[in-house]
Each structure stands twice: as structure tokens, then as C-alpha cells.
Coordinates of C-alpha atoms in Angstrom, one line a residue:
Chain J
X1 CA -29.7 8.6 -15.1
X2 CA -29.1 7.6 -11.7
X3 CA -26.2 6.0 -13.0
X4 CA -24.7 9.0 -14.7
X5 CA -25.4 11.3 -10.8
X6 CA -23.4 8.6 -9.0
X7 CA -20.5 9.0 -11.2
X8 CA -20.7 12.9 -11.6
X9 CA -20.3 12.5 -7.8
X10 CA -17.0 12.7 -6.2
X11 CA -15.5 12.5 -2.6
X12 CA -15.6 16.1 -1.2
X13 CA -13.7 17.3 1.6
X14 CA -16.8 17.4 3.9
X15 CA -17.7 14.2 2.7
X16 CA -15.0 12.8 3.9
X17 CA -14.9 14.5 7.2
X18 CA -18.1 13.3 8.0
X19 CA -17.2 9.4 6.9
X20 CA -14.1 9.6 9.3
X21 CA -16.2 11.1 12.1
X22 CA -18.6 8.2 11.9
X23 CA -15.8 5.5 12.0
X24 CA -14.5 7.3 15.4
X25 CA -14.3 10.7 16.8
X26 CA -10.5 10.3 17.0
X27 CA -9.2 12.0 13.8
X28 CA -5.9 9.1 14.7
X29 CA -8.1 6.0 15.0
X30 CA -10.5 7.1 12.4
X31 CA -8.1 7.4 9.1
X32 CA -6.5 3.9 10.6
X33 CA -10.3 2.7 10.5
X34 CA -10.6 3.9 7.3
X35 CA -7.1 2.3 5.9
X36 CA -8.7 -0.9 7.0
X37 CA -11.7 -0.6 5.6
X38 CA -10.6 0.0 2.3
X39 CA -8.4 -2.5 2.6
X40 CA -10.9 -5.1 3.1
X41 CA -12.9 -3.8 0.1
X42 CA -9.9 -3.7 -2.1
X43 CA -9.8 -7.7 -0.7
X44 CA -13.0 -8.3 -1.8
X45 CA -13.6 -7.2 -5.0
X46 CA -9.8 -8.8 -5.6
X47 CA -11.6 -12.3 -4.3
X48 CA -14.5 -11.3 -6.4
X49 CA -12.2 -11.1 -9.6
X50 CA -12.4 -7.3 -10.1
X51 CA -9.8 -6.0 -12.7
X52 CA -9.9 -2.8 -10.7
X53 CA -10.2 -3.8 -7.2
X54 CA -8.1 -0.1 -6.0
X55 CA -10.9 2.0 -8.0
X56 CA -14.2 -0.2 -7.1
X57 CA -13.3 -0.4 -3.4
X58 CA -13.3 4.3 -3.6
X59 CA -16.3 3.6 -5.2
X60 CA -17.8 1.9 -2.4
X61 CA -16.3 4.4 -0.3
X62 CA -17.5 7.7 -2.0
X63 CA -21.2 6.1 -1.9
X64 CA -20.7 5.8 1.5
X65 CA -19.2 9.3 2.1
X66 CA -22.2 11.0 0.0
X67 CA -25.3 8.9 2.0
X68 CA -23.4 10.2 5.5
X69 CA -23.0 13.4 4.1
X70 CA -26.6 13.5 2.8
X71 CA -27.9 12.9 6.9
X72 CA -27.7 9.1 6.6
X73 CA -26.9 7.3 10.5
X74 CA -24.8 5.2 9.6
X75 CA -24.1 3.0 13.0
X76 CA -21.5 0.8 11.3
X77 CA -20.0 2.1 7.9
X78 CA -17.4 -0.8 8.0
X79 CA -19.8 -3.2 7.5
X80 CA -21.9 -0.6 5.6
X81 CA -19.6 -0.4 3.0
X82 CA -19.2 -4.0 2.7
X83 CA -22.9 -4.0 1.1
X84 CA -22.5 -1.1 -0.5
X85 CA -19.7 -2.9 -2.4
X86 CA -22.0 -6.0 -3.1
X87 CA -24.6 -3.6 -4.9
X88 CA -21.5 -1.8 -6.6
X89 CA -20.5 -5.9 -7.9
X90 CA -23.9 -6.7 -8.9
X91 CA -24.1 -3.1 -10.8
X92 CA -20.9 -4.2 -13.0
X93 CA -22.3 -7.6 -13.4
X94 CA -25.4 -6.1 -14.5
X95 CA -23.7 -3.7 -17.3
X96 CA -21.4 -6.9 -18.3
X97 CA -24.8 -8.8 -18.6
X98 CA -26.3 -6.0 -21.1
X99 CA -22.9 -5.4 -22.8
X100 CA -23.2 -9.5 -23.9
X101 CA -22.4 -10.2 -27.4
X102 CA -23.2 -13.2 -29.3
X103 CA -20.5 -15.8 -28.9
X104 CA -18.7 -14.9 -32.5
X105 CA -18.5 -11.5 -31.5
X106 CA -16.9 -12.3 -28.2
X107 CA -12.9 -12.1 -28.0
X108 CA -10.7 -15.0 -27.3
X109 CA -11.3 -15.7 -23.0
X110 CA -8.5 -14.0 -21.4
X111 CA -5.1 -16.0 -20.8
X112 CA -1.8 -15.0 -18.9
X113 CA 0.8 -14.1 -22.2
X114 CA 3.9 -16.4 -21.4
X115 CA 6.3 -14.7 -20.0
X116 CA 9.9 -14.1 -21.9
X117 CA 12.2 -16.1 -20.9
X118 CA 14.4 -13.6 -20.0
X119 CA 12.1 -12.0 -17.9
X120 CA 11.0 -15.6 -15.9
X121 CA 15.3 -16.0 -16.0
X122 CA 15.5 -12.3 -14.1
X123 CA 12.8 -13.4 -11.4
X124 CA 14.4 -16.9 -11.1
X125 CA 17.4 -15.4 -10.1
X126 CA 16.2 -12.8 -7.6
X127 CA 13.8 -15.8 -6.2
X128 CA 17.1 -17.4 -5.4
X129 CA 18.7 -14.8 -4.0
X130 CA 16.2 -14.5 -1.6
X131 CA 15.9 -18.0 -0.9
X132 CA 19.5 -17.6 0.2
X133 CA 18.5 -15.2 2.5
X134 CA 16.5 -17.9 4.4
X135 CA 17.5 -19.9 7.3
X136 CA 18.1 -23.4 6.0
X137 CA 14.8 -24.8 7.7
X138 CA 12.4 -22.7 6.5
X139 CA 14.2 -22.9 2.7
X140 CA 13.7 -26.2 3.2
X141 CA 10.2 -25.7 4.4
X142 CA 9.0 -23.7 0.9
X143 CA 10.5 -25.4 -1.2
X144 CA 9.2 -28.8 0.4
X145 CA 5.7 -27.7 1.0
X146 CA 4.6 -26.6 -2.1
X147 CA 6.4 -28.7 -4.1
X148 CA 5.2 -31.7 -6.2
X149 CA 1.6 -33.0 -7.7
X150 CA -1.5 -33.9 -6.0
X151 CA -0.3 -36.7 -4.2
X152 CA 3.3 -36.0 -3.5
X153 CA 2.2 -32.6 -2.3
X154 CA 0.0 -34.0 0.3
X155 CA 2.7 -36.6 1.3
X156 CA 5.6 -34.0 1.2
X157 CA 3.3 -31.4 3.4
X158 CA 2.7 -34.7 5.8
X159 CA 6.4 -35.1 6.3
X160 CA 6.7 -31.6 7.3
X161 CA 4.3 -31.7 10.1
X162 CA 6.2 -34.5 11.7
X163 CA 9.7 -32.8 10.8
X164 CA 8.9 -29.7 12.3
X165 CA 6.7 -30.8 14.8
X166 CA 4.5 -28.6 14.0
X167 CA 0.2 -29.0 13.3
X168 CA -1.0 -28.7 9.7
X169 CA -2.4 -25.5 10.4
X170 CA 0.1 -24.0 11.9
X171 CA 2.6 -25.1 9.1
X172 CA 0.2 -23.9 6.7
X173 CA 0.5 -20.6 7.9
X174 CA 4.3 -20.5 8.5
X175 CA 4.8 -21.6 4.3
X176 CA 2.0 -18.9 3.4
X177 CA 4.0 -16.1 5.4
X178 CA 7.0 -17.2 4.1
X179 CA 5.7 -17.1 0.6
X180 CA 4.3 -14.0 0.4
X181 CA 7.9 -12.7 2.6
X182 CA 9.4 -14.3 -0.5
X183 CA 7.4 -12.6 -3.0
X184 CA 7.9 -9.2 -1.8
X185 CA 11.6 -10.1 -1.9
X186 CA 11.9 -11.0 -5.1
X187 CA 9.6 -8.4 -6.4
X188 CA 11.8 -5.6 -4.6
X189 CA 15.1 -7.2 -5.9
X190 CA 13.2 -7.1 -9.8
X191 CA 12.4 -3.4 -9.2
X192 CA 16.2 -2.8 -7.9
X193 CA 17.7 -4.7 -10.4
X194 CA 15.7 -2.3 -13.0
X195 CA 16.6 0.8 -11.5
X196 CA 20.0 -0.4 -11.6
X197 CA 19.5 -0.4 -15.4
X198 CA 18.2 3.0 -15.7
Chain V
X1 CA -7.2 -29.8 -8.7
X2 CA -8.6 -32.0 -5.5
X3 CA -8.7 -30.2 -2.1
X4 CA -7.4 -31.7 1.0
X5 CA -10.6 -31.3 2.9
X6 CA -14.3 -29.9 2.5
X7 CA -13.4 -26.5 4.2
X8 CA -10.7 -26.4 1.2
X9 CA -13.2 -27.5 -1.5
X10 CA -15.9 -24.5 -0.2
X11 CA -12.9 -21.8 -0.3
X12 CA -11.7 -23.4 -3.4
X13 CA -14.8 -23.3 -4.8
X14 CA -15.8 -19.6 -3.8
X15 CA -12.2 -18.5 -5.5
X16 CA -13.3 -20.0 -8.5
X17 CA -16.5 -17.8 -8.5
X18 CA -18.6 -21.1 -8.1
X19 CA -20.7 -21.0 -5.1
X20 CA -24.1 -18.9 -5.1
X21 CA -24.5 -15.8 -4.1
X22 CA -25.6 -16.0 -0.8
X23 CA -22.9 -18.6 0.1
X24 CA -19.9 -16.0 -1.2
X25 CA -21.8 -13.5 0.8
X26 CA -21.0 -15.7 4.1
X27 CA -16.8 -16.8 3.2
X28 CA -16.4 -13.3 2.4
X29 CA -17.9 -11.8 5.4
X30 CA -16.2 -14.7 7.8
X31 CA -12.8 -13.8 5.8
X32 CA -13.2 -10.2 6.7
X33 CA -14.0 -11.0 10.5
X34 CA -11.9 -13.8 11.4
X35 CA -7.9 -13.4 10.4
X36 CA -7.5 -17.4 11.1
X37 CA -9.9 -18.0 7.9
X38 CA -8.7 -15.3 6.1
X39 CA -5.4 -17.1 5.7
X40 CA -7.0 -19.7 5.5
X41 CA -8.4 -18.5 2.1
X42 CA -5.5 -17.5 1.1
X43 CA -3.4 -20.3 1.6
X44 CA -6.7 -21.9 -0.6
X45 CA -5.6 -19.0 -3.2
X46 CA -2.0 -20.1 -3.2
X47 CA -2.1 -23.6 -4.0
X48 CA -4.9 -22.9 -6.5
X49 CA -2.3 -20.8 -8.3
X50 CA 0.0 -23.5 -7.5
X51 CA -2.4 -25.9 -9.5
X52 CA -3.0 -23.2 -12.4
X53 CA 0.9 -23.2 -12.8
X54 CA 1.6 -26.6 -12.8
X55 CA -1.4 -27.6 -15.6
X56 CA -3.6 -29.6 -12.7
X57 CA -6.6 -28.1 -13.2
X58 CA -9.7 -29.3 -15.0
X59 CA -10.9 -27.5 -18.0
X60 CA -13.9 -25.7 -16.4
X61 CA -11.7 -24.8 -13.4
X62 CA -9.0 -23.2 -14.9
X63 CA -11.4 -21.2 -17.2
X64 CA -12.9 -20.0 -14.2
X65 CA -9.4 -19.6 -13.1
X66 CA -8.6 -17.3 -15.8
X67 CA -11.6 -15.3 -15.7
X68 CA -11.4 -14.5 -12.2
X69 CA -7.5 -14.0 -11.6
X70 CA -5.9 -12.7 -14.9
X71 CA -7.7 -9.3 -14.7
X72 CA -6.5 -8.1 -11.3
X73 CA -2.6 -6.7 -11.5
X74 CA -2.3 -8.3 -7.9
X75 CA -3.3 -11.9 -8.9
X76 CA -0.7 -11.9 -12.0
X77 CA 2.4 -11.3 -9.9
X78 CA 1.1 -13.4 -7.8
X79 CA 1.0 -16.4 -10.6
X80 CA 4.6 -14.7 -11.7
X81 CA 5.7 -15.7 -8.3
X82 CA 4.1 -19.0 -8.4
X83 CA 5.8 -20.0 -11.7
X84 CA 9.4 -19.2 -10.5
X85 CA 8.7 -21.0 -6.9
X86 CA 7.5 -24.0 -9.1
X87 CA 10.9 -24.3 -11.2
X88 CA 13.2 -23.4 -8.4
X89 CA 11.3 -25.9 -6.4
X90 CA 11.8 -28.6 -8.9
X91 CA 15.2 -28.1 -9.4
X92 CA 16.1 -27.9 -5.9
X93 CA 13.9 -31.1 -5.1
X94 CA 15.4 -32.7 -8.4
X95 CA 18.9 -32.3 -7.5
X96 CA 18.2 -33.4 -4.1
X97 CA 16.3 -37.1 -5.9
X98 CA 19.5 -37.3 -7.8
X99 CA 22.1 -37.7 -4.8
X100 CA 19.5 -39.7 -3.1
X101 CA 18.7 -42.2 -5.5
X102 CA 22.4 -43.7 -7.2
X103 CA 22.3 -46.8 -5.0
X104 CA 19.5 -49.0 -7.0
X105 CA 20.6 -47.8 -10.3
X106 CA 24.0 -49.0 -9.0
X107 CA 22.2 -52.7 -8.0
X108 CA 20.3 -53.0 -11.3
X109 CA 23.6 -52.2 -12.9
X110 CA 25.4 -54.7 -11.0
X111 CA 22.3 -57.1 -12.2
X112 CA 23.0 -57.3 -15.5
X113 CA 26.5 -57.6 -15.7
X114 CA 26.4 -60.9 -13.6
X115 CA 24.8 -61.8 -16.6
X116 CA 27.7 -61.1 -19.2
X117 CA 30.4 -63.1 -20.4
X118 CA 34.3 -62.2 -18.5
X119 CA 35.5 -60.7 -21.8
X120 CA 32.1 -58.4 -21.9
X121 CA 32.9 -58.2 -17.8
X122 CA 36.2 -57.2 -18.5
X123 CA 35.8 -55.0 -21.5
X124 CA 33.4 -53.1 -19.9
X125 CA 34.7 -52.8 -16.5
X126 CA 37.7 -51.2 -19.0
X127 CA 34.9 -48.8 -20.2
X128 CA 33.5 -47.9 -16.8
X129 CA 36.9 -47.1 -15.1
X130 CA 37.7 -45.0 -18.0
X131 CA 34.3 -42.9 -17.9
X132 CA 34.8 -42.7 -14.3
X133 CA 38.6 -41.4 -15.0
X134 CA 36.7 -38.8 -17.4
X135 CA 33.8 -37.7 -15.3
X136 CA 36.0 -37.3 -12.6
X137 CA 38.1 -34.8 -14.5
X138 CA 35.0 -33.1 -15.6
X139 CA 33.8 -32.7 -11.7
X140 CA 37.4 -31.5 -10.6
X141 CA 37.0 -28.9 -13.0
X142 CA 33.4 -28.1 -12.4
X143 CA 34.0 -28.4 -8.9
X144 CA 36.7 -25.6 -9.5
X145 CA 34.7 -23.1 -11.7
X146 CA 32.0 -23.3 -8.7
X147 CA 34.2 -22.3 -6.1
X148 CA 35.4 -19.4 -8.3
X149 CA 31.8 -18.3 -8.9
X150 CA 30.9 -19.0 -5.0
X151 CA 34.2 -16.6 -3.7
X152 CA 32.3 -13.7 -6.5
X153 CA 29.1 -13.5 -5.2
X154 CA 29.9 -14.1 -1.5
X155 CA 32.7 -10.6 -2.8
X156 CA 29.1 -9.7 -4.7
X157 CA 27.0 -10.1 -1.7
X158 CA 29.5 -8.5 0.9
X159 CA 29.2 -5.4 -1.3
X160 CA 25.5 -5.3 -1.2
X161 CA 25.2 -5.7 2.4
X162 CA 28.3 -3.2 3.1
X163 CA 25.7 -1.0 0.3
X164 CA 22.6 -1.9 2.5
X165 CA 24.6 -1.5 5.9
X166 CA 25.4 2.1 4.7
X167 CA 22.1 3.2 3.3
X168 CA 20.3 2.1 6.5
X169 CA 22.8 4.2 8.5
X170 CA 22.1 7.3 5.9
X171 CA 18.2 6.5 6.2
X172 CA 18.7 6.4 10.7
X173 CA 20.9 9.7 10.2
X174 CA 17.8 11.2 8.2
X175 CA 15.5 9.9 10.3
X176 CA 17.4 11.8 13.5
X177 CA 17.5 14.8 11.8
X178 CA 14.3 15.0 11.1
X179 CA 12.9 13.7 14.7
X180 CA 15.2 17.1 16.0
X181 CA 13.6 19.5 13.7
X182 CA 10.4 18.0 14.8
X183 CA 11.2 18.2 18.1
X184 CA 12.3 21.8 17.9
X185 CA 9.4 22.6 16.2
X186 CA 6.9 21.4 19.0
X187 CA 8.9 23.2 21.0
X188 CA 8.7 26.4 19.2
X189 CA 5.4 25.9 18.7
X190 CA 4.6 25.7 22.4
X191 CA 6.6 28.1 23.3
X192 CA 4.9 30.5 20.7
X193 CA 1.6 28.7 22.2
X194 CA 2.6 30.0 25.6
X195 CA 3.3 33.3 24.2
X196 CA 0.3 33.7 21.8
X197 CA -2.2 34.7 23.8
X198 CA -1.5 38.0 22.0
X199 CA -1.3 38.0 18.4
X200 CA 0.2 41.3 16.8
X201 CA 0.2 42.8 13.8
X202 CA 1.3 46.3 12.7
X203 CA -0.4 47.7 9.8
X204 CA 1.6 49.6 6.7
X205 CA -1.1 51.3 4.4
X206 CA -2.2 49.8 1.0
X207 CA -2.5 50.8 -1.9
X208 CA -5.4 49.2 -3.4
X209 CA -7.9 46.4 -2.3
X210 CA -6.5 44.8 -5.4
X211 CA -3.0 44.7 -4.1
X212 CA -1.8 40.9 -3.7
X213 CA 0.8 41.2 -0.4
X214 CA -1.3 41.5 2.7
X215 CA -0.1 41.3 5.9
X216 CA -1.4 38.2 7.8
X217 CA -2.5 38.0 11.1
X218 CA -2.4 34.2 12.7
X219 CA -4.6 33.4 15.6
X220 CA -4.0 29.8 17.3
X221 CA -6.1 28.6 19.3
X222 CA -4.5 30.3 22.6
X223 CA -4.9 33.5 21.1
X224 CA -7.5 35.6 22.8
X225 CA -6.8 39.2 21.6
X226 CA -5.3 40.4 18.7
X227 CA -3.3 43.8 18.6
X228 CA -2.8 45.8 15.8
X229 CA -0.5 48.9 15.8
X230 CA -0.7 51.5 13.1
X231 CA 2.3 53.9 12.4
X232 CA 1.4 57.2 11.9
X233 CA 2.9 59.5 9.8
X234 CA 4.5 63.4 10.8
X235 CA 1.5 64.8 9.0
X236 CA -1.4 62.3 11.0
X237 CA -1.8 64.9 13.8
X238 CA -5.3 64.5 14.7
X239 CA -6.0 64.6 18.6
X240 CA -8.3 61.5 18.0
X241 CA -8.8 58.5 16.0
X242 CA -11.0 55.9 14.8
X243 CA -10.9 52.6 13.4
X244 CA -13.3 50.9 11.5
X245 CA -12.6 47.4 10.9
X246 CA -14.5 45.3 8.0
X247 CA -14.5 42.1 5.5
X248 CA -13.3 42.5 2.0
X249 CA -17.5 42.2 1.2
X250 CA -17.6 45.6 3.4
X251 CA -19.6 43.6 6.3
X252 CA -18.8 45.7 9.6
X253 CA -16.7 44.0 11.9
X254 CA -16.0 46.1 14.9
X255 CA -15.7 50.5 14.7
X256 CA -13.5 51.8 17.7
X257 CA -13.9 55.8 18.4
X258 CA -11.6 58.1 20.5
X259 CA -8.5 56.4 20.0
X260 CA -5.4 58.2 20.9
X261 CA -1.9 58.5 19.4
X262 CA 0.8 57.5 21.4
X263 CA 4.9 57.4 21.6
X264 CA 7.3 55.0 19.9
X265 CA 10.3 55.1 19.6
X266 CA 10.2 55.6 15.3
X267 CA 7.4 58.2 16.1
X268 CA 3.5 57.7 17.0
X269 CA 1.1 55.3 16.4
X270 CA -1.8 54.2 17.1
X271 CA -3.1 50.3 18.7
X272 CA -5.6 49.1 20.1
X273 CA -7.1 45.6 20.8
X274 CA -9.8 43.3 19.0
X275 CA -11.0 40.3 20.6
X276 CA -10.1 37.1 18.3
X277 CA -13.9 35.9 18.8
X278 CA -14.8 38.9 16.0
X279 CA -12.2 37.6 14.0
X280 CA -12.6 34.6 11.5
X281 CA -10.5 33.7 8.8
X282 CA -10.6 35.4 5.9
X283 CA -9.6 39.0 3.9
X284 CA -10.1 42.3 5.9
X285 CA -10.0 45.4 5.3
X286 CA -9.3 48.6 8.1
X287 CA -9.6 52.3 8.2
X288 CA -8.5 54.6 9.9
X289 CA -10.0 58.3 10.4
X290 CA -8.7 61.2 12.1
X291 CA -11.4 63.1 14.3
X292 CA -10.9 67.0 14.6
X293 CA -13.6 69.1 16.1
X294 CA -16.9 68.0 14.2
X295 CA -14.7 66.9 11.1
X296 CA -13.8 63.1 10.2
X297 CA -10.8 62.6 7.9
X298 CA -9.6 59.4 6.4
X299 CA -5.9 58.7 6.8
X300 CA -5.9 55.6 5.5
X301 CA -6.7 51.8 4.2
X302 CA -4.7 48.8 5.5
X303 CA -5.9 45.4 4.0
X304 CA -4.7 41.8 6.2
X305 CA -5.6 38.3 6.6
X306 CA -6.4 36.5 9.3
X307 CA -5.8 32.6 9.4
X308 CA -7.5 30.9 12.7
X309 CA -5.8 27.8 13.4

């Protein structure tokens, strides 16, 4: 029952006044408060393994919005919402729990459908493309750092440090930027290359 | 999958969904206060993709794996991404192992043939020169075809950037244009500010209270007094007049008596001021009476909006 209230529910213009003036009284500084925070919840429930990480984080949001627009102080609805999103994980967990089937009834565990090739051959291509856009040292850098097994990685990440003269951490961080720089490269040049084809 | 340290093992272990409640509670809430750790996780989350790729992890850990990153859109390009880095990455590294490595293949060679006979020596040094005659041929030609390919995309990629060159110029112009319009709309705005301290309106009659078109009166916040002008017509010849101003729901507003006709130059009319703090936004709804002797006569009904901003 209380279930079925909470989902009737939805985020009202009010509502969502009131949530933005508790985050500042700046209309500006509020909706960038509020971008943040959701962007942390979407974060989490992605960490947590959500399938809709967008949806659950409005969730968390909207039960916010309704306890502040129902005369709740809220001092902190960053953090607030944080908890708020716990209960929302446990909730689902909860539902998945009564939802359980016996094991001959349950479908095959989920796995990642390969890829065809010519689709992997498409983002291969772009990858390099963008690769080429790199300067030579930090191509080298990606590539290096995370290639190889175990071992080799570990030894090939070593020989960075001391190539670069740079601290693990700090190289750590300069491959993970340039990875996700590369990714939204090569994701852009996919979604080019298909509007191209339209 | 083994983690370089024990920092990596926890984050490892939290990504996999396999640290107690409480204890996911605590990365999750030093992730989301601290940006150091944050990337720290991720860079966890990378190489743990990295491992799911490449086949390294454990049975249990790439179930978890599975249940926790194949659901979220996000996650699967990222494993996409991870995929293409790992063949590009082996290809690149491969090629590089295979100009770095010839020498010992050459010395092992060399190895065994001190072992041969001079007519095996000699028939196969006959066999190598010829390969190398061969493979030679085969690079020339290869080495040709590349350079061919490498002038087309260089032409390929001097067309996109000439493409991206002119669409960042078209998207700077756009972005100029609209900066002016904004520019001359603050400044319209405050010059309309600076003159709003009066809002008009002038009032045509209606026809019903049903009738959609209604004049609309705009009150900004400068605006302290709204004026309203009625036309009269040739036939409207009362000495005095009255105005009786109310909401659509007929809730009286404001009632102003002895109001007098005056000049203009398309014939008379009659104004007269209201205070915008009567006013709120919504439907209204104004008549106007003619007073003769003891006698009131209504003249008309004007219906307008007014839109506080």
C-alpha cells in the first residue's frame, strides 16, 4: 500500500521548488547543487549495479522532494538523499528477494552477447583514429599501461613510472583520464560515422 | 584477477558487490566526498573490466562481474571500450615485440647451421638469399601500397579537419549572433524596465466573457501603476463615469466613481489609474457605467489579463 502511494507520487513543481531552496537560496547555485547531487546518486546506484541507475537516482530525488515539501528540515539533502537512495536499494533488493524462483525456473545468468565483428571492426577503427589524435607520449602511455596480463601489466605500469617520471598515482590518473578522453572519442566518431549512414 | 595492493583488493571487492553492507556504506560515502578516491575506484573499475575482457577472472568473480556490470547501459560501453583498447593494445605492443626481438632468432639460426654439412650450408644459404630476394619484393610493394593509403587518409583527414575547422567557425558565428540578440534583449528589457513604472493598456469592448482574445496587461516588477484608457464612443456622452473592476469569479477588485471623459486626438476617452498591488495575475473582467442625474447606465464590458512578472 505504501508502496503503491510512493509510486502514485510524482515530482510537482512546488516540490521541487522547495528541494532547490533547501540546497541554497541561490536559484544559480541550487540547480548546480542539484545536478551534482544526482549525479552522485546516478554514481551510486551504477556502483551498486543498478540496470536503471538514471530512474532510481529521480527516485531518490522525488522522495526527497515530497518529505521537504511535506514540512520536513532537511539540513543537508545531499547527504539526505544519499540514504534515501540506500533504503530505495534495499527496497529493490527486497522485491528481487520475494520475486525468487526456484533455480529451474531461473533464466540463464546474464552475459554480454559478443559483439559482431563488424561492429567491434567499426569501433576498432574509430579507436584508432583517436589514438592518432594523441601526442605520441601519452599513445604510448595507454597503450603501455593497460596492456598485458597480471604480471606484465604490473611490470609494464613500473616502467612507466620511471619513463615518465612520474608517481604511480599520478600516472594512474593520467591513463584513467586519457581512457575515458578516448572513450568519448571513439564513441562520438561511432555515432558520426552512423549519422553519416543515415 | 589479483590487485596490486589492499586499498585495490577493498575497491575491488566492493565493485564486485562483495563486502557487507556496512563496509560499501563507508567506500561509497568516501567516493562521493573525496575526488582522489573516487578515481581511485574507478581506475579499480577499469582494470576490473580490463580483467573481465581479457578472461582473468576467477569463476565466482566474473559471475559477480556479470551480475553487477551487464545491466547498467553505462558499464557495457564501457566493456565495448575495453575490448577494442585490449586488441589495439595487442597489436600495437605485438608489432612493436616483433621489430624488437629478430636478433636471437637470428643467433639460434646461426646455431644450427654451424651444425650442417657445406653442401646443406651452401644449399640453403641458396634458399635464404632467394627468400630474402622474395620478401624483399613483397616489402617494396607493401611498402608502396602503404604510402598510397597514408597520402588518402592524411587527403581524408585534411577534409575532416577543413569540415571541423568550418563547423566550429559556423557554431562561433551562431554563438555571436545569439550573444547580440541577448545582449539587445537585456537592453530592451532595461530600457522597458526604466520605462515601466507605468504599464498601459487601452481597453476595446468584448463581446462575451467567453471570447478567447483578451488584451493583456504585463506588470514587471518596476511597475507601480497600471493605466488603462477606454475609448468612448460618439454616443457615450454621459457627464460622468464609473468603473468597476473585477475577477473572472466576479470578486470586486477596485470600483472608481466620478470619472470624467476627456480629449484625444481620435475622440474621448476615459483613464484612470489602478495601483499594480490590487492587481495579481490572472483573468479580469471591467465595466464601465455612465452616471446621468440619479440614473446608472452600462456602456460596456472589457475582459484582460494581467501577467505579474
Amino acid at each position: 500500500m505504501a508502496d503503491a502511494a510512493r509510486q502514485k507520487w510524482s515530482l510537482t513543481q512546488e516540490a521541487l521548488d522547495g528541494l532547490l531552496a533547501s540546497l541554497a537560496p541561490d536559484r544559480d547555485i541550487a540547480a548546480e547543487r542539484y545536478l551534482e547531487m544526482r549525479k552522485n546518486l546516478v554514481r551510486l546506484f551504477e556502483w551498486r549495479g543498478s540496470t536503471t541507475p538514471e530512474e532510481d537516482a529521480d527516485e531518490a530525488i522525488n522522495r526527497c522532494a515530497r518529505k521537504i515539501a511535506a514540512g520536513v528540515e532537511i539540513r543537508d539533502p545531499a547527504t539526505y538523499s544519499i540514504g534515501v537512495a540506500r533504503m530505495v536499494l534495499l527496497e529493490k533488493n527486497r522485491e528481487r528477494a520475494r520475486a525468487a524462483r526456484p533455480l529451474e525456473e531461473v533464466p540463464e545468468p546474464q552475459v554480454l552477447p559478443d559483439e559482431p565483428a563488424r561492429e567491434m571492426e567499426r569501433g576498432v577503427e574509430c579507436l584508432r583514429r583517436c589514438l592518432a589524435e594523441l601526442t605520441p607520449d601519452n599513445r604510448h602511455l595507454i597503450l603501455t599501461y593497460y596492456y598485458g596480463e597480471k604480471g606484465r601489466k604490473i611490470k609494464n605500469r613500473k616502467g612507466l613510472t620511471e619513463l615518465f617520471g612520474l608517481p604511480p598515482g599520478t600516472l594512474r590518473m593520467r591513463a584513467l583520464r586519457l581512457r575515458e578522453r578516448l572513450q568519448t572519442c571513439a564513441e562520438n566518431c561511432l555515432q558520426q560515422n552512423d549519422a553519416m549512414a543515415l | 584477477m589479483r590487485p596490486e595492493t589492499a586499498d585495490e583488493l577493498s575497491l575491488v571487492k566492493y565493485l564486485l558487490g562483495d563486502l557487507p553492507e556496512a563496509a560499501q556504506a563507508r567506500v561509497e560515502d568516501r567516493a562521493l566526498a573525496d575526488a582522489d578516491f573516487r578515481s581511485a575506484l574507478d581506475a579499480a573499475e577499469a582494470d576490473l573490466i580490463d580483467a573481465y575482457v581479457r578472461d582473468e577472472l576467477s569463476a565466482a568473480e566474473r559471475r559477480a562481474f556479470e551480475q553487477r556490470f551487464l545491466g547498467s547501459p553505462q558499464r557495457r560501453r564501457k566493456i565495448a571500450f575495453a575490448r577494442n583498447l585490449a586488441q589495439v593494445a595487442a597489436e600495437t605492443t605485438a608489432a612493436e615485440r616483433d621489430f624488437s626481438t629478430p636478433l636471437s632468432a637470428w643467433q639460434t639460426l646461426v646455431g644450427v647451421l654451424r651444425g650442417w654439412s657445406p653442401a646443406l650450408q651452401l644449399a640453403a644459404t641458396l634458399a635464404a638469399l632467394l627468400c630474402i630476394v622474395g620478401v624483399s619484393s613483397i616489402i617494396f610493394q607493401n611498402t608502396q601500397l602503404r604510402s598510397r593509403v597514408a597520402v588518402l587518409e592524411s587527403q581524408g583527414r585534411d577534409f575532416q579537419a577543413q569540415k571541423e575547422n568550418l563547423q566550429r567557425r559556423l557554431g562561433d558565428e551562431q554563438a555571436r549572433a545569439g550573444d547580440l540578440a541577448a545582449q539587445l534583449q537585456r537592453r530592451q528589457t532595461a530600457s522597458g524596465a526604466q520605462a515601466s513604472f507605468v504599464a498601459s493598456l487601452v481597453l476595446l469592448p468584448g463581446l462575451t466573457r467567453a471570447e478567447t482574445r483578451r488584451e493583456q496587461l504585463v506588470l514587471n516588477s518596476s511597475a507601480q501603476i497600471a493605466h488603462i484608457e477606454i475609448p468612448l464612443e460618439a454616443r457615450d456622452d454621459y457627464p460622468r463615469f464609473r468603473a468597476e473592476l473585477r475577477t473572472l469569479s466576479g470578486e470586486e477588485v477596485l470600483i472608481l466613481g466620478n470619472l470624467l471623459k476627456r480629449a484625444a486626438p481620435a475622440g474621448y476617452l476615459v483613464s484612470f489609474d489602478v495601483p499594480a498591488t490590487v492587481l495579481s495575475t490572472g483573468q479580469y473582467e471591467l465595466t464601465l457605467k455612465g452616471l446621468i442625474n440619479q440614473s446608472v447606465q452600462e456602456i460596456g464590458y472589457y475582459y484582460f489579463s494581467v501577467q505579474k512578472q
